[in-house]
Coordinates of C-alpha atoms and ligand atoms in Angstrom, one line a residue:
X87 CA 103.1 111.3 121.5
X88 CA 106.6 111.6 119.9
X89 CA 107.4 112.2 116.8
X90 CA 110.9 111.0 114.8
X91 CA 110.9 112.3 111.2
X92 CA 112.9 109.5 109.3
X93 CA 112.6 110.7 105.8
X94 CA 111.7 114.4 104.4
X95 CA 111.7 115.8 100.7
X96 CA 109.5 117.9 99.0
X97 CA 106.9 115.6 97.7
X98 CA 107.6 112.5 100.8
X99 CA 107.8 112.1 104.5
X100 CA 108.1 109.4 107.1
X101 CA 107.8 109.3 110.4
X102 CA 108.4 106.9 113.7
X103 CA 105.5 107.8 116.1
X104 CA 105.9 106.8 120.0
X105 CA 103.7 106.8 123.0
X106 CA 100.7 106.6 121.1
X107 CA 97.0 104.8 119.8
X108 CA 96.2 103.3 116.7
X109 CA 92.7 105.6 116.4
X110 CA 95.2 108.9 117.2
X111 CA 97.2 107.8 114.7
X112 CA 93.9 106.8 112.3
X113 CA 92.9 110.6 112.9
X114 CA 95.9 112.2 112.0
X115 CA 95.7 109.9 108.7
X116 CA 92.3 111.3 108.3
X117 CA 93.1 114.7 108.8
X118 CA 96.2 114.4 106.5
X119 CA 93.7 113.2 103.7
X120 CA 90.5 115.2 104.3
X121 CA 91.4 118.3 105.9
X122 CA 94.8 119.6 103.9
X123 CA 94.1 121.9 101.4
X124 CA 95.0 123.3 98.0
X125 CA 94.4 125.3 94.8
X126 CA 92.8 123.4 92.2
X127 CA 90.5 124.1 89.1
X128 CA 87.5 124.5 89.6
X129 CA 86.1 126.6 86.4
X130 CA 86.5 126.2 83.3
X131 CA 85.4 128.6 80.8
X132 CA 86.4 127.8 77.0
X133 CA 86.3 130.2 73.9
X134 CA 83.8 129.4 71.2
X135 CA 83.9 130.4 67.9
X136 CA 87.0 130.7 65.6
X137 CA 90.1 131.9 67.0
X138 CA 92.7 134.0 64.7
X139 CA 96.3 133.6 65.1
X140 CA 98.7 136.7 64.3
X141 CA 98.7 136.0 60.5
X142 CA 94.9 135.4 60.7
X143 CA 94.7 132.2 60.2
X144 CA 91.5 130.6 61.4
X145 CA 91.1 128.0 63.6
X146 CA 88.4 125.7 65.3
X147 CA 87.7 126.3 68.6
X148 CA 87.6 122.2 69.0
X149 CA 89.3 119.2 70.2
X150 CA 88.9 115.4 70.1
X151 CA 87.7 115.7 73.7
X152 CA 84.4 116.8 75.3
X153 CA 84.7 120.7 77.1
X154 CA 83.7 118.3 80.6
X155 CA 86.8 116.1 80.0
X156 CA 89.3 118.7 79.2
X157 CA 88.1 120.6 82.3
X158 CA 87.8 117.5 84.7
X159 CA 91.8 116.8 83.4
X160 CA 92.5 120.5 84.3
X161 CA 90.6 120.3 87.6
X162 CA 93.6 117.0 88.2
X163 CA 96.2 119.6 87.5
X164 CA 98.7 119.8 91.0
X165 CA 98.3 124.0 91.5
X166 CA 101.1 124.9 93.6
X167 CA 100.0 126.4 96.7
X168 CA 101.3 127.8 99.9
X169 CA 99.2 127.6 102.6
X170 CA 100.1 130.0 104.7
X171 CA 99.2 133.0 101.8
X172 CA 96.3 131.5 99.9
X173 CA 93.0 131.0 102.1
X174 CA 89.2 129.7 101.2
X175 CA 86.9 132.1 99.2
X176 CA 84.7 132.0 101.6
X177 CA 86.6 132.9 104.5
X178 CA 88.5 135.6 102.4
X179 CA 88.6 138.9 103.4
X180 CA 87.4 139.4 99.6
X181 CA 83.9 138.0 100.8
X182 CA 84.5 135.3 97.7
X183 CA 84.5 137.8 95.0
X184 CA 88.1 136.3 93.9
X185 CA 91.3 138.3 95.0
X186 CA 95.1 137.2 95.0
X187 CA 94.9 135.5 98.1
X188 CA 92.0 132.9 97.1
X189 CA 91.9 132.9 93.7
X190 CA 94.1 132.3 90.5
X191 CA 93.4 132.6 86.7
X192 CA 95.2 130.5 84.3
X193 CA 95.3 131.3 80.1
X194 CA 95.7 128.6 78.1
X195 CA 96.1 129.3 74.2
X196 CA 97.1 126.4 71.9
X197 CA 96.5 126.1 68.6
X198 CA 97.0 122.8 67.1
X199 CA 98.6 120.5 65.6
X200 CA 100.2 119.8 68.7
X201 CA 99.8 118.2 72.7
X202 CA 98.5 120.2 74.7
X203 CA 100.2 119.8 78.2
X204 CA 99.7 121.3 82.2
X205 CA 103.2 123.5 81.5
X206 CA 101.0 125.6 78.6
X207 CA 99.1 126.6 81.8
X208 CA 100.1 130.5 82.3
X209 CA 99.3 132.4 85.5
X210 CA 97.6 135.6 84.7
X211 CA 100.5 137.9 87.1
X212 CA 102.5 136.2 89.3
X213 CA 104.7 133.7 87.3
X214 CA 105.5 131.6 90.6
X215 CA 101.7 129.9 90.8
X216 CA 103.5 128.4 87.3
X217 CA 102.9 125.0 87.7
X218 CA 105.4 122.5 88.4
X219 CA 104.6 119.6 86.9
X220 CA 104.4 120.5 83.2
X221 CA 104.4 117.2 80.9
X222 CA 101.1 116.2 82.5
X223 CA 99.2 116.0 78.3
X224 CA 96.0 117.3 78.6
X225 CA 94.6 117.0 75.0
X226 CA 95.7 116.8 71.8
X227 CA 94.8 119.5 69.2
X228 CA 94.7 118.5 65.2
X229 CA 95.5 120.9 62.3
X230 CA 92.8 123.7 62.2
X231 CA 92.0 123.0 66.0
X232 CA 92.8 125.6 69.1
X233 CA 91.9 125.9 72.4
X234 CA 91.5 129.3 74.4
X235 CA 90.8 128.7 78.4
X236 CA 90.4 130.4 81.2
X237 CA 90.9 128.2 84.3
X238 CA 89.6 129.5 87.9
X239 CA 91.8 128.1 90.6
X240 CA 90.1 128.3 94.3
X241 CA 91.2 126.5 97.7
X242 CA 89.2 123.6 98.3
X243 CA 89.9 120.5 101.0
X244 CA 89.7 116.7 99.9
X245 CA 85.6 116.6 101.5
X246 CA 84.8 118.1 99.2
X247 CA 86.7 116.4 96.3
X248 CA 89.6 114.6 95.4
X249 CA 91.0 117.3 92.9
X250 CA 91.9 119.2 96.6
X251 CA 93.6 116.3 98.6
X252 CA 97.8 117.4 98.1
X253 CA 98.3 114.3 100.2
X254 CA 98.2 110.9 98.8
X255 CA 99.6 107.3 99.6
X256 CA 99.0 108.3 103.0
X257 CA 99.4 105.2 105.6
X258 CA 100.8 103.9 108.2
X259 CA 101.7 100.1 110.2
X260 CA 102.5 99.5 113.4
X261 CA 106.1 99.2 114.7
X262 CA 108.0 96.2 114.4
X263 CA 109.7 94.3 117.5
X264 CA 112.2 91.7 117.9
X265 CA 112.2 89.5 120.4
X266 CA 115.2 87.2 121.2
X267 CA 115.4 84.1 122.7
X268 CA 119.0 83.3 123.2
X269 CA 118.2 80.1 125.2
X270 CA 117.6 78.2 122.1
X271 CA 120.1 76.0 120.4
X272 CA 120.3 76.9 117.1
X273 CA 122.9 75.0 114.8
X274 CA 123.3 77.4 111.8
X275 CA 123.0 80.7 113.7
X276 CA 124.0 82.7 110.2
X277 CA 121.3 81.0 108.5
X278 CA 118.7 83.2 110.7
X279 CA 120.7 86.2 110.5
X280 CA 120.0 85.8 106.8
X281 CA 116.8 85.2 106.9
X282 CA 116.2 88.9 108.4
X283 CA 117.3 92.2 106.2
X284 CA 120.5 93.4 106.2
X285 CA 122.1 95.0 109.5
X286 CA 119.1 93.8 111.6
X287 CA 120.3 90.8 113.2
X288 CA 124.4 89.7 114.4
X289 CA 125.3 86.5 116.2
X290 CA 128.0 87.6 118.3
X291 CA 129.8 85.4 120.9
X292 CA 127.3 82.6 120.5
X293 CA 124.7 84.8 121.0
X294 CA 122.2 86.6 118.7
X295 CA 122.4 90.2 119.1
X296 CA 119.9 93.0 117.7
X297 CA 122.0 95.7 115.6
X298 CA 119.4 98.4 113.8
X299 CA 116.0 97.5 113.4
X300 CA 115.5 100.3 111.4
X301 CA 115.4 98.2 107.7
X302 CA 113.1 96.1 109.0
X303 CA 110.6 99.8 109.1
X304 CA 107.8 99.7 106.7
X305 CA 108.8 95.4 106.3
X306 CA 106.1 92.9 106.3
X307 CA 107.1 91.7 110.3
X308 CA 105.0 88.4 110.1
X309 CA 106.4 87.7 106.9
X310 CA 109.7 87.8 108.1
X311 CA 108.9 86.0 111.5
X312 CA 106.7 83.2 109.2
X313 CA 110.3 81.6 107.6
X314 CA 111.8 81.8 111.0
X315 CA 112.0 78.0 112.0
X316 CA 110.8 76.6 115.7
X317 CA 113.3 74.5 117.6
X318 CA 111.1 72.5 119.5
X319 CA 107.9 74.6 120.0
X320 CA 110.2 77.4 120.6
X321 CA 111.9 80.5 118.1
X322 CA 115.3 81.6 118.4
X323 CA 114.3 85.2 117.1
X324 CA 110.7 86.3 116.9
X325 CA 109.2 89.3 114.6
X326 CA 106.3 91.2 116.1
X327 CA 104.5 94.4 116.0
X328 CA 104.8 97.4 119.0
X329 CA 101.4 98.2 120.1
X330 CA 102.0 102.2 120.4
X331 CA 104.6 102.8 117.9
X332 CA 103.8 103.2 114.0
X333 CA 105.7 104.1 110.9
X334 CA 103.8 107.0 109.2
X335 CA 104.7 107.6 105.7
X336 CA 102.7 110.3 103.3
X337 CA 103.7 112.2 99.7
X338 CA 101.7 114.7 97.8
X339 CA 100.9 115.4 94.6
X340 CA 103.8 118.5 94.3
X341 CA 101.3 121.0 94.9
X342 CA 101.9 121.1 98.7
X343 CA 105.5 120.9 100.5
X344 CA 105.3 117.5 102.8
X345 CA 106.8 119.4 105.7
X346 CA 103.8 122.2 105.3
X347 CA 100.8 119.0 104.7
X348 CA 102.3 117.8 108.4
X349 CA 102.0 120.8 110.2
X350 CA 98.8 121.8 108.7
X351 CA 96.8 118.8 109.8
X352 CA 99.1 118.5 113.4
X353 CA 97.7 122.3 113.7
X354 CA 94.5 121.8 112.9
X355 CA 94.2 118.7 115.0
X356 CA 95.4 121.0 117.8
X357 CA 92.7 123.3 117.1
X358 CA 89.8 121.4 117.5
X359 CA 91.1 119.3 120.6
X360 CA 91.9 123.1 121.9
X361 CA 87.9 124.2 121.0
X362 CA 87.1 120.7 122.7
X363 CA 88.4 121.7 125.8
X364 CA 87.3 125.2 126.1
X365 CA 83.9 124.1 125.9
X366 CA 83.7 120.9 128.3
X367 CA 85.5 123.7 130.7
X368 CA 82.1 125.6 129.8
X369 CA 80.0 122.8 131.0
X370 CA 81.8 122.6 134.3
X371 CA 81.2 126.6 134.7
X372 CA 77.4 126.1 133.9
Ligands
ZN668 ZN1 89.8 136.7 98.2

């Protein structure tokens, strides 16, 4: 299997992969999407009774929303996590009694009227685990209302739930391939070369020629070969698909770096075919 990283930001990545099978490529996919993890909330504990601002004023501790919808909108909230420092409660040296390295407690203190948003999130100690996205609205609060959380971040995977998959649009499509067929008589060569996105296709010397196929990556190839026209029973230039090559192209949610989402799962993939193999190698001792 090789791997050709096209396109890498924060949030994105794409990929060319070589040498390979669609259900290898299916698992990583799977892997990307179930097995990548991340901090989300998962408690949610909300003040009741009044709350006092400094000039004691009195407040409702209320909203137009249910406690359940408030805390399912937080549980949506993109924590930012680095998975190398932050591991699962239950694997934690902490024995899941909540340390720095599985858990994180957010305040939120808002007293209306005003919108609530993700940004009025603050990490109780290190200001880093801020989060990023901070115009996500949560709820909005009316005169006389306020809100006074404490949110419970743990790592969690997407099996479990959706509010711990960082990876999302996650997909891939098989490699295009042109095919061309310079033994046909075409009368308006530039007409094809038209027909075909820009830089793919040249007719050079009465003869087409392929340039880049690169734009015609993450294309619909059948559309494109669909408004190619026969010449009796026969194409000039056909578009198909490469059996063992794919374009593989992922984002998160910002709470995950692409690059780290990639070689988590790759790693973990590793892992298991490496546990595999240690114990078929058992069976042949036995
Ligand atoms: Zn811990």
């Amino acid at each position: 299997m090789k791997l050709f990283v096209r396109e890498l930001t924060d949030n994105r990545c794409s990929f060319v992969v070589d040498d390979t099978r669609p259900d290898i490529v299916n698992l990583l996919r799977r892997t990307m999407v179930t097995e990548v993890p991340k901090m989300a909330i998962d408690e949610v504990e909300f003040h009741m009774g009044p709350i006092r601002d400094e000039d004691g004023n009195e407040y409702d501790s209320n909203s137009a929303l249910f406690d359940e919808m408030i805390s399912h909108r937080l549980g949506l909230v993109p924590i930012p996590t680095d998975i190398e420092h932050f591991t699962f409660r239950e694997k934690c040296e902490c024995n899941g009694a909540g340390c720095p390295h599985c858990t994180i407690i957010y305040v939120l203190n808002k007293k209306g009227p005003c919108t609530v948003y993700s940004g009025d999130l603050q990490p109780l100690g290190d200001m880093s685990l801020k989060v990023k996205e901070e115009l996500i609205p949560l709820v909005k609060l009316k005169e006389k209302q306020a809100l006074l959380i404490y949110a419970t971040a743990v790592m969690g995977n997407g099996k479990a739930h959706a509010k711990w998959q960082p990876v999302t649009v996650c997909g891939y499509m098989n490699y295009p391939k042109v095919k061309i067929n310079n033994d046909v008589q075409v009368d308006d060569p530039q007409k094809i070369v038209a027909i075909l996105p820009k830089g793919v296709l040249d007719h050079q010397k009465g003869a087409f020629v392929l340039k880049d196929i690169a734009p015609l990556e993450k294309k619909d190839a059948s559309f494109y070969d669909s408004q190619i026209p026969a010449i009796d029973g026969k194409k000039p230039v056909e578009i198909g698909y490469e059996e063992n090559k794919f374009v593989f192209s992922f984002e998160t949610d910002g709470s995950v770096k692409a690059k780290d989402a990639l070689k988590f799962a790759l790693n973990i993939l590793s892992e298991r075919f490496e546990e595999l193999r240690e114990q078929l190698s058992g069976i042949d001792e036995a």
